[in-house]
Amino acid sequence: MKNFLYGFLLLFILYSCDENQIIDSPKDKVYEIEHLSGHIQKGPYNNGTTITISELNSELGQTGRSFKSEIKDNLGSFEISNITLESPYVLVEANGFYFNECTGDNSEAQLTLSAIANIEDQSTLNVNLLSHLEKDRVIKLVKEGMAFDSAKLQVQKEIFDVFEMTNEEDTITSEHLDITKEGSKNAKLLAISTIMQMGNSTSDLSKLVAELKTDIYDDGKLTADTIGIQLTTQASIINTIDVREILESKYQIEGVDGFVPDFENYLNLYIENTPYEPVSMIKYPTTTDYGENILKKDVTKLKYGIEYSLAANLDPSVSLKVVISGGLWYYYNSPEGPINWGITTYNNESQSFTAQEGAEFCDLKIFFPRMEGQNDITIDYYENGSNTPSFSKTLQFEEVDYSTVIDIPENGAYGPNLLSLANQEQDTIYVTPDIKYSIEFDMLEEIEIQSMIKLSNDRLPVNITIDQNEIINFDYNEFENEYRLYVTFVATQQKYSASIVFNDHGRTDFLGMARIDDNGEFAYSFKIDDKVIIW
């Protein structure tokens, strides 16, 4: 009896092993593929791209058997006939150049895309961005024991969740999606393709794809905020009209009846529901070599006659137009002329400034004159191809207290300051002969100034010594009974000073002014009128 039980258990174990072997690896079955065709799409891959089809075992490991094919047109079409497989699972890989649906150009570098599929009873197989994103996680789930078809649908849903696009049951797997066909699933694929591509070079796209695949590998969820912010930012700048026109033009050139699915709906769904906030791919620096930047969005005040910059740092893939309206302004054509701005003719108090295609930096020097009827200035921003302003603001002119720009110290570089004494109410200034005094003021900001200070007497000889070795930034001229100090200079925190000695006894009229030029008008002056110096 004991031997009988032993024999029965041994037979049962052998039978069980044989049954599992038949289920996991059907050695007695082959798969004759008479014809397999499909498309490689990011946008469509270009003619001549090589395709490799590799056989996979039931755990999705490569068996070593592979077949080659080649894309036969510029729509990514391929086909292969009469292949025999021992497993229905295959890996399809393509590496080549593709048509960029966001720019309308061919990619500047090659991109690898792949798909894994069960081709039993299938005659079509497409490779696209969705099939590539899901591949590694599908393999992981299958190795953990999940059925292949279930793993495919689960990971596809997870990726759609990342892009906020799961609002219906998805039963069509990625290798049967096609961006040239109508249908909601195809629209989702195109939306994801444009989001991933927008603003990226091929190498940048490849990096982003790899990072997203890694992030979702363990649990199928997006956890990296940096990726979420990048995707949201890229989605926010897609010009859907341009994408649709680019693809329609591509299909027309290739002579096919391609259809652009309603990807806009799923793009908007993502933008509306993503938890991430976009960051601008256009930066407005605070200042440049041309001055304070009035395009910086928190700048709301202007000063008359001050030179400003109109500057932006851009990703070369985005577009920018700004429209200035409401008053009068001038910009410099030379020698410090516009950088990468296309400028329309000034018309009806309005002018457009458009970043040249591919520009990474735009700038120009601009100023607003003080004039009768000068209104507040409006700036409308048309960012990323928007047909309506993406941002608008009003710049208001503010009056400047230029008296704070000039400082008149009580004591100057060489002695008591005559300009400080002249500020006193008395019309007569008494000084001591044969000691040094200063004539001095300081400019605290870089503003155009004109000044002239004169000591003269038409009736009596004036006996004054101004030492030309003790003059700071003034020009000096001496005439009969007249001494003049004057400047026409721009400087920052600049001192103007001269030493003066009154010899013996005498008197002189003391006159002068310093005028700050505010774009053709003297916005502020300090004057010395009817002062007499006696010593």
Short mmCIF file of C-alpha atoms in Angstrom, two decimals:
data_model
loop_
_atom_site.label_atom_id
_atom_site.label_comp_id
_atom_site.label_asym_id
_atom_site.label_seq_id
_atom_site.Cartn_x
_atom_site.Cartn_y
_atom_site.Cartn_z
CA MET A 1 0.00 0.00 0.00
CA LYS A 2 2.82 2.37 0.86
CA ASN A 3 4.52 1.77 -2.51
CA PHE A 4 1.24 2.31 -4.30
CA LEU A 5 0.74 5.73 -2.67
CA TYR A 6 4.29 6.71 -3.46
CA GLY A 7 3.83 5.80 -7.10
CA PHE A 8 0.54 7.65 -7.32
CA LEU A 9 2.03 10.87 -5.87
CA LEU A 10 4.99 10.70 -8.23
CA LEU A 11 2.68 10.29 -11.22
CA PHE A 12 0.54 13.24 -10.02
CA ILE A 13 3.61 15.50 -9.67
CA LEU A 14 4.92 14.60 -13.11
CA TYR A 15 1.51 15.20 -14.62
CA SER A 16 1.25 18.59 -12.90
CA CYS A 17 4.70 19.64 -14.15
CA ASP A 18 3.82 18.63 -17.70
CA GLU A 19 0.55 20.56 -17.56
CA ASN A 20 2.26 23.79 -16.38
CA GLN A 21 4.89 23.40 -19.06
CA ILE A 22 2.22 23.24 -21.73
CA ILE A 23 0.51 26.36 -20.36
CA ASP A 24 3.67 28.49 -19.95
CA SER A 25 5.60 27.51 -23.05
CA PRO A 26 3.63 25.70 -25.75
CA LYS A 27 6.49 23.89 -27.48
CA ASP A 28 4.17 22.14 -29.83
CA LYS A 29 2.57 25.31 -31.24
CA VAL A 30 3.98 27.70 -33.82
CA TYR A 31 2.62 31.02 -35.03
CA GLU A 32 2.65 31.57 -38.76
CA ILE A 33 2.45 35.29 -39.49
CA GLU A 34 1.58 35.72 -43.13
CA HIS A 35 1.42 39.52 -43.05
CA LEU A 36 2.01 42.10 -40.30
CA SER A 37 1.83 45.82 -40.94
CA GLY A 38 1.52 49.02 -38.96
CA HIS A 39 2.88 52.52 -38.30
CA ILE A 40 5.70 53.94 -36.22
CA GLN A 41 4.51 57.27 -34.89
CA LYS A 42 5.64 60.02 -32.66
CA GLY A 43 4.74 62.13 -35.32
CA PRO A 44 5.18 59.80 -38.26
CA TYR A 45 8.64 58.29 -38.66
CA ASN A 46 10.55 58.91 -41.88
CA ASN A 47 11.20 56.63 -44.80
CA GLY A 48 14.12 54.25 -44.32
CA THR A 49 13.90 53.80 -40.57
CA THR A 50 14.92 50.26 -39.61
CA ILE A 51 12.53 48.19 -37.49
CA THR A 52 13.49 45.15 -35.41
CA ILE A 53 10.89 42.58 -34.34
CA SER A 54 12.14 40.33 -31.54
CA GLU A 55 10.39 37.23 -30.24
CA LEU A 56 9.62 37.16 -26.49
CA ASN A 57 8.87 34.23 -24.22
CA SER A 58 5.94 34.06 -21.82
CA GLU A 59 7.83 36.13 -19.25
CA LEU A 60 8.58 38.71 -21.96
CA GLY A 61 12.28 37.91 -22.14
CA GLN A 62 13.91 37.81 -25.57
CA THR A 63 14.41 34.36 -27.10
CA GLY A 64 17.15 35.49 -29.47
CA ARG A 65 15.06 35.25 -32.64
CA SER A 66 14.48 38.53 -34.48
CA PHE A 67 13.37 39.89 -37.85
CA LYS A 68 14.09 43.13 -39.68
CA SER A 69 11.86 45.48 -41.63
CA GLU A 70 12.00 49.05 -42.83
CA ILE A 71 9.63 52.00 -42.99
CA LYS A 72 8.58 52.45 -46.60
CA ASP A 73 7.17 56.02 -46.62
CA ASN A 74 7.16 59.26 -44.63
CA LEU A 75 4.07 58.26 -42.66
CA GLY A 76 5.89 55.59 -40.67
CA SER A 77 4.32 52.63 -42.54
CA PHE A 78 5.97 49.21 -42.39
CA GLU A 79 5.07 45.61 -43.19
CA ILE A 80 6.63 42.20 -42.83
CA SER A 81 5.47 38.86 -44.24
CA ASN A 82 5.92 35.14 -43.68
CA ILE A 83 7.55 34.90 -40.28
CA THR A 84 7.25 31.93 -37.94
CA LEU A 85 7.28 32.33 -34.16
CA GLU A 86 7.21 29.90 -31.26
CA SER A 87 5.61 32.55 -29.00
CA PRO A 88 2.92 35.13 -29.77
CA TYR A 89 4.73 37.86 -27.84
CA VAL A 90 7.01 40.29 -29.67
CA LEU A 91 9.04 43.42 -29.03
CA VAL A 92 9.08 45.94 -31.87
CA GLU A 93 11.72 48.68 -31.85
CA ALA A 94 12.35 51.55 -34.25
CA ASN A 95 15.13 54.11 -34.16
CA GLY A 96 15.01 56.98 -36.61
CA PHE A 97 13.99 60.50 -37.51
CA TYR A 98 10.37 61.57 -37.20
CA PHE A 99 8.07 64.42 -38.12
CA ASN A 100 7.59 66.85 -35.23
CA GLU A 101 3.89 67.67 -35.07
CA CYS A 102 4.53 70.76 -32.93
CA THR A 103 7.05 72.47 -35.22
CA GLY A 104 6.33 71.00 -38.67
CA ASP A 105 9.97 70.00 -39.07
CA ASN A 106 11.76 66.68 -39.03
CA SER A 107 13.49 65.83 -35.77
CA GLU A 108 17.11 66.95 -35.48
CA ALA A 109 18.12 63.58 -34.00
CA GLN A 110 16.93 59.99 -33.94
CA LEU A 111 14.50 58.70 -31.33
CA THR A 112 13.91 55.11 -30.23
CA LEU A 113 10.33 53.91 -29.69
CA SER A 114 9.16 50.42 -28.84
CA ALA A 115 6.09 48.30 -28.21
CA ILE A 116 5.39 44.84 -26.83
CA ALA A 117 2.35 42.99 -28.11
CA ASN A 118 0.59 39.67 -28.47
CA ILE A 119 0.28 39.22 -32.22
CA GLU A 120 -1.73 36.00 -32.16
CA ASP A 121 -4.58 36.52 -34.60
CA GLN A 122 -3.35 40.06 -35.30
CA SER A 123 -2.35 41.57 -38.61
CA THR A 124 -1.61 45.16 -37.48
CA LEU A 125 0.77 46.53 -34.86
CA ASN A 126 1.60 50.19 -34.24
CA VAL A 127 4.46 51.65 -32.24
CA ASN A 128 3.90 55.00 -30.56
CA LEU A 129 4.72 57.03 -27.49
CA LEU A 130 2.08 55.31 -25.36
CA SER A 131 3.33 51.82 -26.24
CA HIS A 132 6.86 52.96 -25.38
CA LEU A 133 5.90 54.52 -22.04
CA GLU A 134 4.05 51.41 -20.87
CA LYS A 135 6.58 48.75 -21.92
CA ASP A 136 8.81 48.44 -18.85
CA ARG A 137 5.97 48.47 -16.35
CA VAL A 138 4.00 45.88 -18.34
CA ILE A 139 7.04 43.57 -18.25
CA LYS A 140 7.30 44.12 -14.48
CA LEU A 141 3.64 43.20 -13.88
CA VAL A 142 3.83 40.11 -16.09
CA LYS A 143 6.90 38.89 -14.25
CA GLU A 144 4.98 39.38 -11.01
CA GLY A 145 2.27 37.06 -12.29
CA MET A 146 -0.30 39.27 -13.98
CA ALA A 147 -1.74 38.10 -17.29
CA PHE A 148 -0.30 39.95 -20.28
CA ASP A 149 -3.57 41.42 -21.60
CA SER A 150 -4.57 42.58 -18.11
CA ALA A 151 -1.18 44.20 -17.56
CA LYS A 152 -1.44 46.06 -20.86
CA LEU A 153 -4.82 47.56 -20.06
CA GLN A 154 -3.88 48.42 -16.49
CA VAL A 155 -0.71 50.29 -17.44
CA GLN A 156 -2.47 52.09 -20.26
CA LYS A 157 -5.07 53.33 -17.76
CA GLU A 158 -2.30 54.40 -15.38
CA ILE A 159 -0.66 56.49 -18.08
CA PHE A 160 -3.99 58.02 -19.07
CA ASP A 161 -4.46 58.84 -15.37
CA VAL A 162 -1.14 60.69 -15.35
CA PHE A 163 -2.51 62.88 -18.14
CA GLU A 164 -5.98 63.22 -16.56
CA MET A 165 -7.59 61.41 -19.51
CA THR A 166 -9.32 58.40 -17.95
CA ASN A 167 -12.98 59.22 -18.39
CA GLU A 168 -14.11 56.09 -20.23
CA GLU A 169 -13.34 52.39 -20.38
CA ASP A 170 -10.26 51.71 -22.47
CA THR A 171 -10.31 48.33 -24.19
CA ILE A 172 -8.15 49.15 -27.21
CA THR A 173 -4.48 48.55 -26.47
CA SER A 174 -1.75 51.01 -27.41
CA GLU A 175 -0.43 49.04 -30.40
CA HIS A 176 -3.77 49.56 -32.14
CA LEU A 177 -3.86 53.34 -31.69
CA ASP A 178 -3.10 55.65 -34.60
CA ILE A 179 -2.82 59.45 -34.56
CA THR A 180 -4.02 59.61 -38.18
CA LYS A 181 -7.41 58.06 -37.34
CA GLU A 182 -10.51 59.40 -35.64
CA GLY A 183 -11.63 58.14 -32.25
CA SER A 184 -11.19 59.14 -28.61
CA LYS A 185 -8.29 56.76 -27.92
CA ASN A 186 -6.37 58.09 -30.92
CA ALA A 187 -7.12 61.63 -29.76
CA LYS A 188 -5.64 60.78 -26.34
CA LEU A 189 -2.50 59.44 -27.97
CA LEU A 190 -2.04 62.59 -30.05
CA ALA A 191 -2.65 64.81 -27.01
CA ILE A 192 0.00 62.95 -25.01
CA SER A 193 2.44 63.09 -27.93
CA THR A 194 2.09 66.86 -28.27
CA ILE A 195 2.37 67.43 -24.51
CA MET A 196 5.57 65.39 -24.32
CA GLN A 197 7.06 67.01 -27.42
CA MET A 198 6.19 70.68 -26.95
CA GLY A 199 9.25 72.85 -26.47
CA ASN A 200 11.66 69.92 -26.43
CA SER A 201 14.48 68.91 -28.72
CA THR A 202 14.67 65.21 -29.51
CA SER A 203 17.30 64.67 -26.82
CA ASP A 204 15.19 66.57 -24.29
CA LEU A 205 12.14 64.51 -25.27
CA SER A 206 14.11 61.28 -24.88
CA LYS A 207 15.22 62.38 -21.41
CA LEU A 208 11.68 63.31 -20.36
CA VAL A 209 10.29 59.98 -21.64
CA ALA A 210 12.94 58.04 -19.71
CA GLU A 211 12.25 60.00 -16.52
CA LEU A 212 8.49 59.44 -16.79
CA LYS A 213 8.95 55.70 -17.42
CA THR A 214 11.17 55.44 -14.35
CA ASP A 215 8.76 57.40 -12.18
CA ILE A 216 5.71 55.22 -12.96
CA TYR A 217 7.62 51.91 -12.96
CA ASP A 218 6.87 50.82 -9.37
CA ASP A 219 3.25 51.84 -8.82
CA GLY A 220 2.00 53.40 -12.06
CA LYS A 221 1.65 56.84 -10.45
CA LEU A 222 3.41 60.12 -11.16
CA THR A 223 5.26 61.17 -8.00
CA ALA A 224 7.94 63.54 -9.31
CA ASP A 225 6.65 67.12 -9.07
CA THR A 226 9.34 68.33 -11.46
CA ILE A 227 7.94 66.09 -14.21
CA GLY A 228 4.37 67.14 -13.46
CA ILE A 229 5.27 70.83 -13.61
CA GLN A 230 7.18 70.34 -16.85
CA LEU A 231 4.30 68.47 -18.50
CA THR A 232 1.77 71.07 -17.38
CA THR A 233 3.98 73.90 -18.59
CA GLN A 234 4.42 72.28 -21.98
CA ALA A 235 0.70 71.59 -22.29
CA SER A 236 -0.12 75.22 -21.50
CA ILE A 237 1.85 76.59 -24.45
CA ILE A 238 0.60 74.23 -27.18
CA ASN A 239 -1.04 76.08 -30.03
CA THR A 240 -3.66 73.51 -31.02
CA ILE A 241 -4.54 75.36 -34.21
CA ASP A 242 -0.92 75.15 -35.35
CA VAL A 243 -0.68 71.42 -34.53
CA ARG A 244 -3.84 70.64 -36.44
CA GLU A 245 -2.73 72.69 -39.46
CA ILE A 246 0.75 71.16 -39.40
CA LEU A 247 -0.62 67.60 -39.45
CA GLU A 248 -3.25 68.34 -42.08
CA SER A 249 -0.58 69.90 -44.28
CA LYS A 250 1.67 66.87 -43.72
CA TYR A 251 -1.05 64.45 -44.82
CA GLN A 252 -1.80 66.59 -47.85
CA ILE A 253 1.85 66.65 -48.88
CA GLU A 254 2.08 62.88 -48.47
CA GLY A 255 -1.12 62.44 -50.50
CA VAL A 256 -3.14 60.57 -47.88
CA ASP A 257 -6.52 61.13 -46.25
CA GLY A 258 -5.14 61.43 -42.74
CA PHE A 259 -7.54 62.50 -39.98
CA VAL A 260 -6.57 64.66 -37.02
CA PRO A 261 -8.60 63.40 -34.04
CA ASP A 262 -10.07 65.80 -31.48
CA PHE A 263 -6.97 65.89 -29.31
CA GLU A 264 -7.83 69.43 -28.17
CA ASN A 265 -10.54 68.06 -25.85
CA TYR A 266 -8.10 65.83 -23.99
CA LEU A 267 -5.42 68.52 -23.89
CA ASN A 268 -7.89 70.89 -22.25
CA LEU A 269 -9.00 68.12 -19.89
CA TYR A 270 -5.42 67.71 -18.74
CA ILE A 271 -4.85 71.46 -18.31
CA GLU A 272 -8.07 71.84 -16.33
CA ASN A 273 -7.51 68.88 -13.99
CA THR A 274 -3.76 68.60 -13.48
CA PRO A 275 -2.74 69.43 -9.89
CA TYR A 276 0.40 71.14 -11.14
CA GLU A 277 0.80 74.81 -12.01
CA PRO A 278 2.66 75.73 -15.21
CA VAL A 279 5.74 77.90 -15.18
CA SER A 280 6.37 80.34 -17.97
CA MET A 281 8.82 79.39 -20.70
CA ILE A 282 9.21 83.12 -21.28
CA LYS A 283 11.18 85.03 -18.67
CA TYR A 284 11.24 88.79 -18.30
CA PRO A 285 14.50 89.88 -16.64
CA THR A 286 14.46 92.74 -14.16
CA THR A 287 17.17 94.73 -15.94
CA THR A 288 19.46 94.49 -18.95
CA ASP A 289 22.28 96.64 -20.27
CA TYR A 290 19.56 98.87 -21.74
CA GLY A 291 17.94 99.62 -18.38
CA GLU A 292 15.02 98.50 -16.22
CA ASN A 293 12.77 96.09 -18.13
CA ILE A 294 9.21 97.38 -18.55
CA LEU A 295 8.04 93.91 -19.69
CA LYS A 296 8.59 92.49 -16.22
CA LYS A 297 5.00 91.89 -15.28
CA ASP A 298 5.07 93.53 -11.85
CA VAL A 299 6.42 96.82 -13.25
CA THR A 300 3.53 99.32 -13.26
CA LYS A 301 5.21 102.74 -13.07
CA LEU A 302 7.12 104.80 -15.64
CA LYS A 303 9.23 107.91 -15.42
CA TYR A 304 9.40 110.39 -18.25
CA GLY A 305 12.61 110.45 -20.24
CA ILE A 306 14.23 107.48 -18.48
CA GLU A 307 15.74 104.85 -20.75
CA TYR A 308 14.15 101.43 -20.27
CA SER A 309 14.62 98.03 -21.84
CA LEU A 310 12.00 95.88 -23.58
CA ALA A 311 13.44 92.43 -22.91
CA ALA A 312 12.49 88.75 -22.82
CA ASN A 313 14.32 85.45 -22.47
CA LEU A 314 12.57 82.73 -24.46
CA ASP A 315 12.69 79.06 -25.17
CA PRO A 316 13.31 79.01 -28.96
CA SER A 317 10.16 76.93 -29.46
CA VAL A 318 7.75 79.54 -28.07
CA SER A 319 6.45 82.75 -29.58
CA LEU A 320 5.92 86.21 -28.15
CA LYS A 321 4.32 89.41 -29.39
CA VAL A 322 3.83 92.51 -27.27
CA VAL A 323 1.67 95.42 -28.31
CA ILE A 324 2.32 98.84 -26.76
CA SER A 325 -0.44 101.42 -27.02
CA GLY A 326 -1.77 104.61 -25.48
CA GLY A 327 0.89 107.25 -25.99
CA LEU A 328 4.20 108.10 -27.58
CA TRP A 329 7.59 106.44 -27.22
CA TYR A 330 10.89 106.20 -29.00
CA TYR A 331 13.29 103.29 -29.33
CA TYR A 332 16.91 103.32 -30.42
CA ASN A 333 17.84 101.98 -33.85
CA SER A 334 21.57 102.50 -33.42
CA PRO A 335 24.14 102.11 -32.08
CA GLU A 336 22.26 100.18 -29.38
CA GLY A 337 19.49 98.91 -31.61
CA PRO A 338 16.81 96.24 -31.22
CA ILE A 339 17.91 92.65 -30.59
CA ASN A 340 15.71 89.97 -32.21
CA TRP A 341 12.55 92.08 -32.28
CA GLY A 342 10.41 92.43 -35.40
CA ILE A 343 8.75 95.84 -35.15
CA THR A 344 5.70 97.19 -36.96
CA THR A 345 5.17 100.83 -37.92
CA TYR A 346 3.80 103.06 -35.18
CA ASN A 347 0.12 103.58 -35.96
CA ASN A 348 -2.69 105.20 -33.96
CA GLU A 349 -0.69 105.22 -30.74
CA SER A 350 0.05 101.49 -31.09
CA GLN A 351 3.03 99.37 -32.12
CA SER A 352 3.79 95.64 -32.12
CA PHE A 353 7.07 93.98 -31.15
CA THR A 354 7.36 90.31 -32.16
CA ALA A 355 10.16 87.97 -31.14
CA GLN A 356 11.94 86.63 -34.21
CA GLU A 357 11.52 82.90 -34.79
CA GLY A 358 13.99 80.82 -32.81
CA ALA A 359 15.16 83.80 -30.73
CA GLU A 360 16.36 83.11 -27.20
CA PHE A 361 16.75 86.75 -26.16
CA CYS A 362 15.05 89.96 -27.29
CA ASP A 363 15.82 93.49 -26.16
CA LEU A 364 15.68 97.13 -27.18
CA LYS A 365 16.16 100.53 -25.55
CA ILE A 366 12.99 102.59 -25.22
CA PHE A 367 11.91 105.82 -23.52
CA PHE A 368 8.74 107.84 -23.12
CA PRO A 369 8.93 111.65 -23.54
CA ARG A 370 7.12 114.15 -21.39
CA MET A 371 4.51 115.65 -23.68
CA GLU A 372 1.09 117.21 -23.56
CA GLY A 373 -1.60 114.56 -23.69
CA GLN A 374 0.74 111.68 -22.88
CA ASN A 375 -1.54 108.94 -21.59
CA ASP A 376 -0.96 105.85 -19.53
CA ILE A 377 0.77 103.12 -21.53
CA THR A 378 -0.87 99.72 -22.09
CA ILE A 379 1.12 96.57 -22.83
CA ASP A 380 -0.65 93.46 -24.13
CA TYR A 381 1.28 90.19 -24.12
CA TYR A 382 0.50 87.54 -26.73
CA GLU A 383 2.46 84.56 -25.47
CA ASN A 384 2.86 81.17 -27.12
CA GLY A 385 0.79 82.00 -30.20
CA SER A 386 -2.26 83.19 -28.31
CA ASN A 387 -4.74 85.19 -30.43
CA THR A 388 -5.96 87.05 -27.36
CA PRO A 389 -3.75 88.72 -24.77
CA SER A 390 -2.41 86.22 -22.26
CA PHE A 391 -1.58 89.15 -19.98
CA SER A 392 -2.20 92.89 -20.03
CA LYS A 393 -1.09 95.74 -17.82
CA THR A 394 -1.14 99.52 -17.63
CA LEU A 395 1.95 101.60 -16.94
CA GLN A 396 1.29 104.90 -15.20
CA PHE A 397 3.66 107.86 -15.29
CA GLU A 398 4.88 109.12 -11.97
CA GLU A 399 6.32 112.50 -11.22
CA VAL A 400 9.79 112.39 -9.76
CA ASP A 401 11.01 114.60 -6.95
CA TYR A 402 14.29 115.50 -8.57
CA SER A 403 15.28 117.65 -5.63
CA THR A 404 16.36 114.45 -3.92
CA VAL A 405 18.79 113.76 -6.74
CA ILE A 406 21.05 116.69 -5.91
CA ASP A 407 22.79 116.94 -2.57
CA ILE A 408 24.36 120.20 -1.46
CA PRO A 409 26.63 119.52 1.51
CA GLU A 410 27.33 122.15 4.16
CA ASN A 411 31.06 121.62 3.82
CA GLY A 412 32.74 120.64 0.58
CA ALA A 413 36.02 119.06 -0.39
CA TYR A 414 37.99 122.29 0.14
CA GLY A 415 36.06 124.18 2.82
CA PRO A 416 32.67 125.71 3.61
CA ASN A 417 30.29 125.30 0.67
CA LEU A 418 29.12 128.54 -0.94
CA LEU A 419 26.10 126.75 -2.46
CA SER A 420 24.96 125.80 1.05
CA LEU A 421 25.41 129.41 2.20
CA ALA A 422 23.47 130.59 -0.83
CA ASN A 423 20.52 128.45 0.23
CA GLN A 424 20.07 130.67 3.26
CA GLU A 425 17.45 133.40 3.15
CA GLN A 426 19.86 136.35 3.20
CA ASP A 427 20.66 138.00 -0.10
CA THR A 428 24.17 138.86 1.08
CA ILE A 429 26.77 136.24 1.92
CA TYR A 430 29.72 137.36 4.05
CA VAL A 431 32.90 135.36 3.69
CA THR A 432 36.39 135.56 5.11
CA PRO A 433 39.19 136.52 2.72
CA ASP A 434 42.25 134.38 2.06
CA ILE A 435 40.74 131.04 3.16
CA LYS A 436 39.45 128.25 0.94
CA TYR A 437 35.81 127.75 0.21
CA SER A 438 34.12 125.13 -1.93
CA ILE A 439 31.52 125.38 -4.63
CA GLU A 440 30.07 121.90 -4.52
CA PHE A 441 27.08 119.67 -5.20
CA ASP A 442 26.70 115.89 -5.58
CA MET A 443 24.56 114.03 -8.11
CA LEU A 444 23.02 110.89 -6.58
CA GLU A 445 21.47 109.36 -9.69
CA GLU A 446 22.44 108.92 -13.32
CA ILE A 447 20.42 111.74 -14.81
CA GLU A 448 21.36 114.32 -17.42
CA ILE A 449 22.33 117.59 -15.78
CA GLN A 450 23.31 120.99 -17.04
CA SER A 451 24.78 123.53 -14.66
CA MET A 452 26.51 126.87 -14.72
CA ILE A 453 27.78 128.89 -11.76
CA LYS A 454 29.03 132.41 -12.32
CA LEU A 455 30.76 134.98 -10.15
CA SER A 456 31.02 138.46 -11.73
CA ASN A 457 30.95 142.18 -11.12
CA ASP A 458 30.45 144.70 -13.88
CA ARG A 459 31.53 147.67 -11.77
CA LEU A 460 34.56 146.66 -9.74
CA PRO A 461 37.48 144.32 -10.35
CA VAL A 462 36.92 140.91 -8.84
CA ASN A 463 39.92 139.50 -7.01
CA ILE A 464 39.25 135.74 -6.79
CA THR A 465 41.49 132.68 -7.14
CA ILE A 466 40.11 129.40 -8.49
CA ASP A 467 42.82 126.76 -8.48
CA GLN A 468 42.53 124.64 -11.63
CA ASN A 469 44.30 121.81 -9.80
CA GLU A 470 41.46 121.72 -7.28
CA ILE A 471 38.49 121.32 -9.58
CA ILE A 472 36.44 118.10 -9.61
CA ASN A 473 34.34 117.46 -12.73
CA PHE A 474 33.64 121.13 -13.46
CA ASP A 475 34.81 122.89 -16.59
CA TYR A 476 36.28 126.30 -15.81
CA ASN A 477 36.55 129.53 -17.82
CA GLU A 478 37.80 132.92 -16.70
CA PHE A 479 36.87 136.20 -18.35
CA GLU A 480 37.37 139.83 -17.38
CA ASN A 481 35.68 140.25 -14.01
CA GLU A 482 33.91 136.94 -14.49
CA TYR A 483 34.52 133.33 -13.43
CA ARG A 484 32.41 130.42 -14.70
CA LEU A 485 32.07 126.80 -13.64
CA TYR A 486 29.78 124.57 -15.67
CA VAL A 487 29.00 120.94 -16.50
CA THR A 488 26.93 119.01 -18.99
CA PHE A 489 27.50 115.50 -17.74
CA VAL A 490 25.83 112.25 -16.72
CA ALA A 491 27.16 110.53 -13.65
CA THR A 492 26.18 108.31 -10.75
CA GLN A 493 26.94 109.52 -7.23
CA GLN A 494 29.20 112.08 -8.85
CA LYS A 495 30.83 114.95 -7.01
CA TYR A 496 31.24 118.39 -8.59
CA SER A 497 33.52 120.66 -6.61
CA ALA A 498 35.93 123.55 -6.98
CA SER A 499 38.08 125.49 -4.51
CA ILE A 500 37.82 129.28 -4.38
CA VAL A 501 39.70 131.94 -2.40
CA PHE A 502 38.56 135.56 -2.03
CA ASN A 503 41.60 137.82 -2.01
CA ASP A 504 41.89 141.11 -0.10
CA HIS A 505 38.46 142.74 0.02
CA GLY A 506 35.72 142.96 -2.56
CA ARG A 507 32.30 141.90 -3.72
CA THR A 508 30.81 139.77 -6.49
CA ASP A 509 27.43 138.78 -7.78
CA PHE A 510 26.81 135.08 -7.30
CA LEU A 511 24.57 133.47 -9.91
CA GLY A 512 23.97 129.91 -10.97
CA MET A 513 21.73 127.02 -11.65
CA ALA A 514 21.78 123.27 -11.98
CA ARG A 515 19.06 121.88 -14.21
CA ILE A 516 18.01 118.27 -14.58
CA ASP A 517 17.00 117.48 -18.13
CA ASP A 518 13.87 115.30 -18.27
CA ASN A 519 13.67 114.45 -21.97
CA GLY A 520 13.96 117.96 -23.34
CA GLU A 521 12.42 119.76 -20.38
CA PHE A 522 14.11 120.94 -17.21
CA ALA A 523 12.08 119.12 -14.62
CA TYR A 524 14.02 120.52 -11.70
CA SER A 525 16.43 123.39 -11.15
CA PHE A 526 18.13 124.88 -8.18
CA LYS A 527 18.95 128.51 -8.77
CA ILE A 528 21.09 131.14 -7.13
CA ASP A 529 19.49 134.51 -7.85
CA ASP A 530 20.46 137.97 -6.63
CA LYS A 531 23.05 136.79 -4.17
CA VAL A 532 25.99 139.03 -3.36
CA ILE A 533 29.21 137.84 -1.76
CA ILE A 534 31.19 140.38 0.26
CA TRP A 535 34.59 139.82 1.83
#
